[in-house]
């Protein structure tokens, strides 16, 4: 084999602590290497051209580039060598940046290590074989998990482009957190007025299949061909028959059921449609609150239902959907303020959370949009907002900024002043973070036009005094302790990852950070992709986000799916396992270790049983290769031969 | 600034070693403070401090050794630890205040002489009897601070209720306790 070695300087990134010229010189001593050089930026256009010229000029059969991590540029160089006529797998990369120059300052040691890594790559390349991808058809249906505003946007964009969309929502209605909001910042437009039409669109599009009150059970397959099992949870109401007339809710005798949609500020019935604009507008029985389920007697809803939709014997049902891509838009949950004992949320009825105040402001909320406090229904005269409750606080394991609270407090203070012009609003804040378009102007409006009193400091404790609450905080700008008496205290609870986010990530084989937010493939350049091909992210499941950013990501994820589906087939990765049948002893160990179910039995004409790899299912993890006793199953491009040759080179 | 300084030339008055010294002695990363103010919000004595707790933390970050060590706040801190409990950065603020007192004594920069006197008399009493003898401590403190009649009006009541003893109560192991106090006193200059 005739091998060429190209050592990248990466400007000063590598050349700063590695003698790249010496590395190239040394490479000429390695077997089969006929050409070696170093270059300022090998990934640049002229850098790639230099590789292609050398392939032609020196009749190279394989290329080693010693540069950065293969994560970014292996595809670049593979394309470059392919253009020059080589097979794209006759290429190896030695990582002398992340593994060498960025982590060590000793130039001599770094240079030596770079030489050894190049030598390993050369030895591996000498045993490489051309590999060829095969094409499999793409199933042009998309699954969207989560029906909040991000998921709705993604589903609608895909449906508008003509794709078949499957939308799975865990709750009874789509709409997510946005459906609970009264108004939205910085324009104060009504949340349900702008979200409602989109929710209706979802229901009306013929190419969107909505599975509400359903959860993803399992996901198998790979990009282009996923199989998803969805559990439709029992609602005890036949949604094909239910018309959403609401008669059952009028007659249901269990009228003291905690209203979760109204954040426990009000009560509802055991059979319920969560809110007037719900999509689908269908009733569901909450089993633990239903008189029939708890006492065995009642059945009022069944008797009253004009379409006979109520079925107490309904059970969870499983449906299977085949899709080619998945968009994850599972959103977020809000921090539970219980760890802040000194704030007394849960102990004092007039210390509430931001989302609860949102329901109080809402015309469809527990008080019909009249701003009253929960304890005695009095109109508050003084309201205190406390920022950063469960944000930027290491002591409760939430060191990150939730990004939305500064804005929603400003909005709520403005709305409170709109509802009750006489009310005084105070905001305790640490910093005001308002980097969005027209956001800072909005906060200034709260301060300048609406007279909201902003106090720079955190709150130490909240305690009752008569029927009012005393908020004790600091004004760090004054250097003083301050006390504010309030009728109502609103804690701006922060954003945390959605309940169940980690379990879903494991089903999807995507990664998440220490707080349960899903990891994007690249924080700047691949913000909606995951490291699992064919699975995309949208909205707050990736990290705290406001509505505009969530909608933008919903559209971005849809665009990625459309780009994927613009082709009819997808090239499979040929770096998969293969079986040498003459060596296979039919022990079946590979079948039991394969995490993807990619290996099955195959019977030869002589009746013997051999392992057989489904190449489209195999993910190339190599577990079978490591397990196989006679080493009959080998992961292509990472065979035992190749890896041992690298080790030999290292130990030589 | 208070103390008559409205302009602080922070480069001139900065003592870079001080920041490191406070962090080492207290075991706390003062650099993590982001000035939320919860320590001052929670503090029972902010109203009598010359610098609220968050400003003390800020002054440490700026290396303003002289201003801090001469401040009244570090001596008025009651070590109730409300600040420590509520600090979102997990800084033991009360521990830092205590460290600052030790450094102030070491630097001879104590402005609250009476409070230092009280601590000294307290330790002397502990060294002598193995535990504090309150009546004796009060008498010696009152005499030495030049305010002999302070709280004297309370004496009949507390004595009648048996809250204060007229004679010291000696404990076993007095020598060992005295050794601890002595070791602390002798070691003071070399700590750090």
Short mmCIF file of N, CA, C and O in Angstrom, two decimals, chain A residues 538-642:
data_model
loop_
_atom_site.label_atom_id
_atom_site.label_comp_id
_atom_site.label_asym_id
_atom_site.label_seq_id
_atom_site.Cartn_x
_atom_site.Cartn_y
_atom_site.Cartn_z
N UNK A 538 -36.55 20.00 19.98
CA UNK A 538 -37.17 21.31 19.84
C UNK A 538 -37.66 21.77 21.20
O UNK A 538 -38.23 21.00 21.96
N UNK A 539 -37.41 23.03 21.52
CA UNK A 539 -37.99 23.64 22.71
C UNK A 539 -37.22 23.38 23.99
O UNK A 539 -36.03 23.05 23.97
N UNK A 540 -37.92 23.52 25.11
CA UNK A 540 -37.28 23.57 26.42
C UNK A 540 -36.77 22.22 26.91
O UNK A 540 -36.12 22.16 27.95
N UNK A 541 -37.01 21.14 26.17
CA UNK A 541 -36.43 19.87 26.61
C UNK A 541 -34.90 19.92 26.50
O UNK A 541 -34.21 19.14 27.13
N UNK A 542 -34.39 20.86 25.70
CA UNK A 542 -32.95 20.98 25.51
C UNK A 542 -32.35 21.95 26.53
O UNK A 542 -31.16 21.93 26.79
N UNK A 543 -33.17 22.81 27.10
CA UNK A 543 -32.71 23.80 28.07
C UNK A 543 -33.77 24.87 28.16
O UNK A 543 -34.62 24.96 27.28
N UNK A 544 -33.74 25.69 29.24
CA UNK A 544 -34.79 26.70 29.40
C UNK A 544 -34.92 27.59 28.17
O UNK A 544 -33.92 27.99 27.58
N UNK A 545 -36.15 27.85 27.78
CA UNK A 545 -36.40 28.64 26.56
C UNK A 545 -37.72 29.37 26.69
O UNK A 545 -38.65 28.87 27.31
N UNK A 546 -37.83 30.51 26.02
CA UNK A 546 -39.12 31.19 25.98
C UNK A 546 -39.89 30.74 24.74
O UNK A 546 -39.42 29.88 23.99
N UNK A 547 -41.07 31.33 24.53
CA UNK A 547 -41.92 30.87 23.43
C UNK A 547 -41.28 31.11 22.05
O UNK A 547 -41.22 30.19 21.24
N UNK A 548 -40.77 32.34 21.77
CA UNK A 548 -40.18 32.54 20.43
C UNK A 548 -39.07 31.54 20.12
O UNK A 548 -39.00 31.01 19.01
N UNK A 549 -38.21 31.28 21.10
CA UNK A 549 -37.10 30.35 20.85
C UNK A 549 -37.62 28.93 20.66
O UNK A 549 -37.11 28.18 19.80
N UNK A 550 -38.66 28.56 21.41
CA UNK A 550 -39.21 27.21 21.27
C UNK A 550 -39.85 27.03 19.90
O UNK A 550 -39.68 25.99 19.25
N UNK A 551 -40.58 28.06 19.45
CA UNK A 551 -41.22 27.99 18.14
C UNK A 551 -40.16 27.91 17.05
O UNK A 551 -40.25 27.10 16.11
N UNK A 552 -39.11 28.73 17.19
CA UNK A 552 -38.04 28.72 16.19
C UNK A 552 -37.40 27.34 16.11
O UNK A 552 -37.12 26.82 15.02
N UNK A 553 -37.21 26.73 17.27
CA UNK A 553 -36.61 25.39 17.26
C UNK A 553 -37.56 24.35 16.69
O UNK A 553 -37.11 23.41 16.05
N UNK A 554 -38.86 24.51 16.94
CA UNK A 554 -39.84 23.59 16.36
C UNK A 554 -39.73 23.62 14.84
O UNK A 554 -39.68 22.58 14.17
N UNK A 555 -39.66 24.83 14.29
CA UNK A 555 -39.53 24.96 12.85
C UNK A 555 -38.18 24.44 12.36
O UNK A 555 -38.09 23.81 11.30
N UNK A 556 -37.13 24.70 13.14
CA UNK A 556 -35.80 24.24 12.74
C UNK A 556 -35.75 22.72 12.69
O UNK A 556 -35.21 22.13 11.74
N UNK A 557 -36.34 22.07 13.70
CA UNK A 557 -36.33 20.61 13.72
C UNK A 557 -37.13 20.07 12.54
O UNK A 557 -36.73 19.09 11.89
N UNK A 558 -38.25 20.74 12.22
CA UNK A 558 -39.05 20.32 11.06
C UNK A 558 -38.23 20.43 9.78
O UNK A 558 -38.26 19.55 8.92
N UNK A 559 -37.46 21.53 9.67
CA UNK A 559 -36.62 21.73 8.47
C UNK A 559 -35.60 20.60 8.35
O UNK A 559 -35.32 20.11 7.25
N UNK A 560 -35.05 20.18 9.49
CA UNK A 560 -34.07 19.08 9.46
C UNK A 560 -34.72 17.79 8.97
O UNK A 560 -34.12 17.03 8.21
N UNK A 561 -35.94 17.54 9.44
CA UNK A 561 -36.65 16.33 9.01
C UNK A 561 -36.95 16.40 7.51
O UNK A 561 -36.76 15.43 6.78
N UNK A 562 -37.37 17.59 7.06
CA UNK A 562 -37.69 17.73 5.63
C UNK A 562 -36.45 17.53 4.78
O UNK A 562 -36.51 16.93 3.70
N UNK A 563 -35.31 18.02 5.26
CA UNK A 563 -34.06 17.83 4.51
C UNK A 563 -33.73 16.34 4.43
O UNK A 563 -33.33 15.83 3.38
N UNK A 564 -33.93 15.65 5.56
CA UNK A 564 -33.67 14.20 5.57
C UNK A 564 -34.60 13.48 4.59
O UNK A 564 -34.18 12.58 3.86
N UNK A 565 -35.87 13.91 4.61
CA UNK A 565 -36.87 13.22 3.79
C UNK A 565 -36.85 13.66 2.33
O UNK A 565 -37.61 13.15 1.51
N UNK A 566 -36.02 14.65 2.00
CA UNK A 566 -35.94 15.09 0.61
C UNK A 566 -35.36 13.99 -0.26
O UNK A 566 -35.52 13.98 -1.47
N UNK A 567 -34.68 13.04 0.37
CA UNK A 567 -34.15 11.89 -0.37
C UNK A 567 -35.07 10.69 -0.13
O UNK A 567 -35.79 10.64 0.87
N UNK A 568 -35.02 9.74 -1.05
CA UNK A 568 -35.87 8.57 -0.91
C UNK A 568 -35.18 7.46 -0.14
O UNK A 568 -35.83 6.58 0.44
N UNK A 569 -33.86 7.48 -0.18
CA UNK A 569 -33.13 6.42 0.52
C UNK A 569 -32.06 7.07 1.39
O UNK A 569 -31.74 8.24 1.23
N UNK A 570 -31.53 6.27 2.29
CA UNK A 570 -30.45 6.76 3.14
C UNK A 570 -29.32 5.74 3.10
O UNK A 570 -29.57 4.53 3.07
N UNK A 571 -28.10 6.26 3.06
CA UNK A 571 -26.94 5.37 3.01
C UNK A 571 -26.71 4.79 4.40
O UNK A 571 -26.68 5.52 5.39
N UNK A 572 -26.59 3.47 4.49
CA UNK A 572 -26.32 2.88 5.79
C UNK A 572 -24.82 2.93 6.05
O UNK A 572 -24.01 2.98 5.12
N UNK A 573 -24.48 2.93 7.30
CA UNK A 573 -23.07 2.94 7.68
C UNK A 573 -22.51 1.53 7.49
O UNK A 573 -23.01 0.59 8.11
N UNK A 574 -21.47 1.36 6.66
CA UNK A 574 -20.94 0.00 6.47
C UNK A 574 -20.05 -0.47 7.62
O UNK A 574 -19.58 -1.61 7.60
N UNK A 575 -19.84 0.40 8.62
CA UNK A 575 -19.02 -0.01 9.76
C UNK A 575 -19.89 -0.82 10.71
O UNK A 575 -20.21 -0.39 11.81
N UNK A 576 -20.28 -2.01 10.24
CA UNK A 576 -21.15 -2.87 11.04
C UNK A 576 -20.48 -4.24 11.19
O UNK A 576 -19.45 -4.52 10.56
N UNK A 577 -21.08 -5.09 12.00
CA UNK A 577 -20.49 -6.40 12.22
C UNK A 577 -20.77 -7.34 11.05
O UNK A 577 -21.78 -7.20 10.36
N UNK A 578 -19.85 -8.25 10.84
CA UNK A 578 -20.04 -9.27 9.81
C UNK A 578 -19.57 -10.61 10.36
O UNK A 578 -18.69 -10.66 11.23
N UNK A 579 -20.17 -11.72 9.90
CA UNK A 579 -19.86 -13.04 10.46
C UNK A 579 -19.05 -13.87 9.45
O UNK A 579 -19.42 -13.95 8.28
N UNK A 580 -17.96 -14.43 9.93
CA UNK A 580 -17.23 -15.40 9.12
C UNK A 580 -17.85 -16.76 9.44
O UNK A 580 -17.60 -17.34 10.49
N UNK A 581 -18.71 -17.22 8.53
CA UNK A 581 -19.54 -18.39 8.85
C UNK A 581 -18.72 -19.63 9.15
O UNK A 581 -19.07 -20.44 10.01
N UNK A 582 -17.56 -19.78 8.45
CA UNK A 582 -16.77 -20.99 8.66
C UNK A 582 -16.21 -21.05 10.08
O UNK A 582 -15.90 -22.12 10.59
N UNK A 583 -16.09 -19.88 10.72
CA UNK A 583 -15.54 -19.87 12.08
C UNK A 583 -16.63 -19.86 13.16
O UNK A 583 -16.36 -20.17 14.32
N UNK A 584 -17.84 -19.49 12.78
CA UNK A 584 -18.93 -19.37 13.78
C UNK A 584 -19.28 -20.75 14.33
O UNK A 584 -19.49 -21.69 13.58
N UNK A 585 -19.33 -20.85 15.68
CA UNK A 585 -19.64 -22.14 16.31
C UNK A 585 -21.10 -22.21 16.74
O UNK A 585 -21.53 -23.17 17.39
N UNK A 586 -21.86 -21.17 16.47
CA UNK A 586 -23.29 -21.19 16.78
C UNK A 586 -23.60 -21.18 18.26
O UNK A 586 -24.60 -21.73 18.69
N UNK A 587 -22.75 -20.50 19.06
CA UNK A 587 -22.98 -20.49 20.50
C UNK A 587 -24.10 -19.53 20.90
O UNK A 587 -24.71 -19.66 21.96
N UNK A 588 -24.34 -18.52 20.09
CA UNK A 588 -25.45 -17.60 20.35
C UNK A 588 -25.13 -16.49 21.33
O UNK A 588 -26.01 -15.72 21.71
N UNK A 589 -23.86 -16.36 21.75
CA UNK A 589 -23.52 -15.30 22.71
C UNK A 589 -23.76 -13.92 22.11
O UNK A 589 -24.21 -12.99 22.79
N UNK A 590 -23.46 -13.79 20.80
CA UNK A 590 -23.64 -12.49 20.17
C UNK A 590 -25.11 -12.08 20.17
O UNK A 590 -25.44 -10.91 20.36
N UNK A 591 -26.00 -13.05 19.99
CA UNK A 591 -27.43 -12.74 19.99
C UNK A 591 -27.86 -12.18 21.34
O UNK A 591 -28.67 -11.26 21.42
N UNK A 592 -27.27 -12.75 22.41
CA UNK A 592 -27.73 -12.31 23.72
C UNK A 592 -27.12 -10.97 24.13
O UNK A 592 -27.72 -10.24 24.91
N UNK A 593 -25.92 -10.62 23.62
CA UNK A 593 -25.34 -9.33 24.05
C UNK A 593 -25.78 -8.17 23.17
O UNK A 593 -25.72 -7.02 23.59
N UNK A 594 -26.24 -8.43 21.96
CA UNK A 594 -26.56 -7.32 21.04
C UNK A 594 -27.67 -6.45 21.62
O UNK A 594 -28.78 -6.92 21.86
N UNK A 595 -27.38 -5.14 21.89
CA UNK A 595 -28.42 -4.29 22.49
C UNK A 595 -29.50 -3.88 21.50
O UNK A 595 -30.51 -3.30 21.89
N UNK A 596 -29.28 -4.14 20.21
CA UNK A 596 -30.20 -3.63 19.20
C UNK A 596 -31.00 -4.74 18.52
O UNK A 596 -31.76 -4.48 17.59
N UNK A 597 -30.80 -5.98 18.94
CA UNK A 597 -31.49 -7.09 18.30
C UNK A 597 -31.11 -7.22 16.84
O UNK A 597 -31.93 -7.57 15.99
N UNK A 598 -29.84 -6.92 16.54
CA UNK A 598 -29.41 -6.89 15.14
C UNK A 598 -28.89 -8.24 14.65
O UNK A 598 -28.54 -8.38 13.49
N UNK A 599 -28.80 -9.21 15.55
CA UNK A 599 -28.26 -10.52 15.14
C UNK A 599 -29.34 -11.58 15.25
O UNK A 599 -30.09 -11.61 16.24
N UNK A 600 -29.46 -12.39 14.24
CA UNK A 600 -30.45 -13.47 14.30
C UNK A 600 -29.80 -14.77 13.80
O UNK A 600 -28.69 -14.77 13.30
N UNK A 601 -30.54 -15.86 13.97
CA UNK A 601 -30.04 -17.14 13.51
C UNK A 601 -30.31 -17.32 12.02
O UNK A 601 -31.27 -16.79 11.49
N UNK A 602 -29.42 -18.10 11.42
CA UNK A 602 -29.61 -18.45 10.01
C UNK A 602 -29.19 -19.91 9.90
O UNK A 602 -28.18 -20.32 10.49
N UNK A 603 -30.00 -20.71 9.24
CA UNK A 603 -29.68 -22.13 9.12
C UNK A 603 -29.08 -22.42 7.74
O UNK A 603 -29.65 -22.05 6.71
N UNK A 604 -27.91 -23.03 7.73
CA UNK A 604 -27.27 -23.37 6.45
C UNK A 604 -27.88 -24.65 5.89
O UNK A 604 -28.63 -25.35 6.57
N UNK A 605 -27.49 -24.96 4.65
CA UNK A 605 -28.09 -26.15 4.01
C UNK A 605 -27.75 -27.43 4.77
O UNK A 605 -28.53 -28.37 4.80
N UNK A 606 -26.60 -27.43 5.42
CA UNK A 606 -26.25 -28.65 6.16
C UNK A 606 -26.96 -28.72 7.51
O UNK A 606 -26.70 -29.60 8.32
N UNK A 607 -27.84 -27.75 7.77
CA UNK A 607 -28.61 -27.78 9.02
C UNK A 607 -27.92 -27.07 10.17
O UNK A 607 -28.50 -26.93 11.23
N UNK A 608 -26.67 -26.60 9.98
CA UNK A 608 -25.99 -25.94 11.10
C UNK A 608 -26.50 -24.52 11.27
O UNK A 608 -26.98 -23.90 10.32
N UNK A 609 -26.39 -24.03 12.51
CA UNK A 609 -26.94 -22.73 12.87
C UNK A 609 -25.80 -21.71 12.96
O UNK A 609 -24.80 -21.96 13.63
N UNK A 610 -25.96 -20.59 12.26
CA UNK A 610 -24.92 -19.56 12.30
C UNK A 610 -25.55 -18.21 12.64
O UNK A 610 -26.73 -17.98 12.34
N UNK A 611 -24.72 -17.34 13.21
CA UNK A 611 -25.21 -15.98 13.49
C UNK A 611 -25.25 -15.19 12.19
O UNK A 611 -24.42 -15.39 11.30
N UNK A 612 -26.24 -14.28 12.11
CA UNK A 612 -26.38 -13.48 10.91
C UNK A 612 -26.72 -12.05 11.33
O UNK A 612 -27.59 -11.83 12.17
N UNK A 613 -25.98 -11.07 10.78
CA UNK A 613 -26.16 -9.68 11.19
C UNK A 613 -27.13 -8.97 10.25
O UNK A 613 -26.97 -9.03 9.03
N UNK A 614 -28.14 -8.31 10.83
CA UNK A 614 -29.02 -7.44 10.04
C UNK A 614 -28.30 -6.10 9.91
O UNK A 614 -28.25 -5.31 10.86
N UNK A 615 -27.72 -5.86 8.77
CA UNK A 615 -26.80 -4.72 8.65
C UNK A 615 -27.50 -3.38 8.86
O UNK A 615 -26.88 -2.42 9.29
N UNK A 616 -28.78 -3.32 8.55
CA UNK A 616 -29.46 -2.03 8.72
C UNK A 616 -29.80 -1.75 10.18
O UNK A 616 -30.04 -0.62 10.56
N UNK A 617 -29.82 -2.80 10.99
CA UNK A 617 -30.16 -2.60 12.40
C UNK A 617 -28.90 -2.42 13.24
O UNK A 617 -28.89 -1.69 14.24
N UNK A 618 -27.81 -3.06 12.82
CA UNK A 618 -26.55 -3.00 13.58
C UNK A 618 -26.08 -1.56 13.70
O UNK A 618 -26.08 -0.80 12.74
N UNK A 619 -25.70 -1.17 14.93
CA UNK A 619 -25.21 0.19 15.18
C UNK A 619 -23.68 0.26 15.28
O UNK A 619 -23.13 1.31 15.55
N UNK A 620 -23.03 -0.90 15.09
CA UNK A 620 -21.57 -0.91 15.09
C UNK A 620 -20.95 -0.70 16.45
O UNK A 620 -19.88 -0.11 16.56
N UNK A 621 -21.61 -1.16 17.52
CA UNK A 621 -21.06 -0.93 18.87
C UNK A 621 -19.89 -1.86 19.18
O UNK A 621 -19.04 -1.54 19.99
N UNK A 622 -19.86 -3.06 18.54
CA UNK A 622 -18.73 -3.95 18.72
C UNK A 622 -18.83 -4.92 19.89
O UNK A 622 -17.90 -5.67 20.15
N UNK A 623 -19.96 -4.90 20.61
CA UNK A 623 -20.11 -5.82 21.75
C UNK A 623 -19.99 -7.27 21.31
O UNK A 623 -19.35 -8.09 21.98
N UNK A 624 -20.59 -7.62 20.16
CA UNK A 624 -20.56 -9.00 19.67
C UNK A 624 -19.12 -9.40 19.36
O UNK A 624 -18.67 -10.49 19.69
N UNK A 625 -18.38 -8.46 18.76
CA UNK A 625 -16.99 -8.71 18.40
C UNK A 625 -16.17 -9.06 19.64
O UNK A 625 -15.39 -10.01 19.67
N UNK A 626 -16.40 -8.29 20.70
CA UNK A 626 -15.64 -8.53 21.93
C UNK A 626 -16.06 -9.83 22.61
O UNK A 626 -15.28 -10.46 23.29
N UNK A 627 -17.31 -10.24 22.39
CA UNK A 627 -17.85 -11.40 23.09
C UNK A 627 -17.53 -12.71 22.38
O UNK A 627 -17.31 -13.74 23.03
N UNK A 628 -17.52 -12.72 21.06
CA UNK A 628 -17.43 -13.95 20.25
C UNK A 628 -16.21 -14.80 20.63
O UNK A 628 -15.08 -14.34 20.49
N UNK A 629 -16.41 -16.04 21.12
CA UNK A 629 -15.26 -16.84 21.55
C UNK A 629 -14.28 -17.17 20.41
O UNK A 629 -13.08 -17.01 20.59
N UNK A 630 -14.74 -17.59 19.22
CA UNK A 630 -13.76 -17.86 18.16
C UNK A 630 -13.45 -16.64 17.30
O UNK A 630 -12.78 -16.79 16.27
N UNK A 631 -13.91 -15.47 17.71
CA UNK A 631 -13.68 -14.22 16.96
C UNK A 631 -14.18 -14.33 15.52
O UNK A 631 -13.55 -13.85 14.59
N UNK A 632 -15.32 -15.01 15.37
CA UNK A 632 -15.89 -15.18 14.03
C UNK A 632 -16.64 -13.93 13.59
O UNK A 632 -16.79 -13.68 12.41
N UNK A 633 -17.12 -13.17 14.58
CA UNK A 633 -17.88 -11.97 14.23
C UNK A 633 -16.95 -10.78 14.42
O UNK A 633 -16.29 -10.63 15.44
N UNK A 634 -16.83 -9.99 13.39
CA UNK A 634 -15.87 -8.89 13.40
C UNK A 634 -16.58 -7.61 13.00
O UNK A 634 -17.39 -7.59 12.08
N UNK A 635 -16.25 -6.52 13.73
CA UNK A 635 -16.81 -5.22 13.39
C UNK A 635 -15.97 -4.62 12.28
O UNK A 635 -14.78 -4.36 12.48
N UNK A 636 -16.57 -4.42 11.14
CA UNK A 636 -15.80 -3.91 9.99
C UNK A 636 -15.24 -2.53 10.29
O UNK A 636 -15.92 -1.69 10.86
N UNK A 637 -14.01 -2.32 9.88
CA UNK A 637 -13.26 -1.09 10.10
C UNK A 637 -12.68 -1.03 11.51
O UNK A 637 -11.88 -0.14 11.81
N UNK A 638 -13.11 -1.95 12.37
CA UNK A 638 -12.53 -2.03 13.72
C UNK A 638 -12.30 -3.50 14.07
O UNK A 638 -12.67 -3.96 15.14
N UNK A 639 -11.70 -4.23 13.17
CA UNK A 639 -11.49 -5.65 13.39
C UNK A 639 -10.39 -5.86 14.43
O UNK A 639 -9.61 -4.94 14.72
N UNK A 640 -10.34 -7.05 14.99
CA UNK A 640 -9.28 -7.37 15.96
C UNK A 640 -7.91 -7.11 15.35
O UNK A 640 -7.02 -6.57 16.01
N UNK A 641 -7.74 -7.51 14.08
CA UNK A 641 -6.48 -7.29 13.38
C UNK A 641 -6.05 -5.83 13.43
O UNK A 641 -4.91 -5.50 13.73
N UNK A 642 -7.02 -4.98 13.11
CA UNK A 642 -6.71 -3.56 13.02
C UNK A 642 -6.37 -2.98 14.39
O UNK A 642 -5.41 -2.22 14.53
#
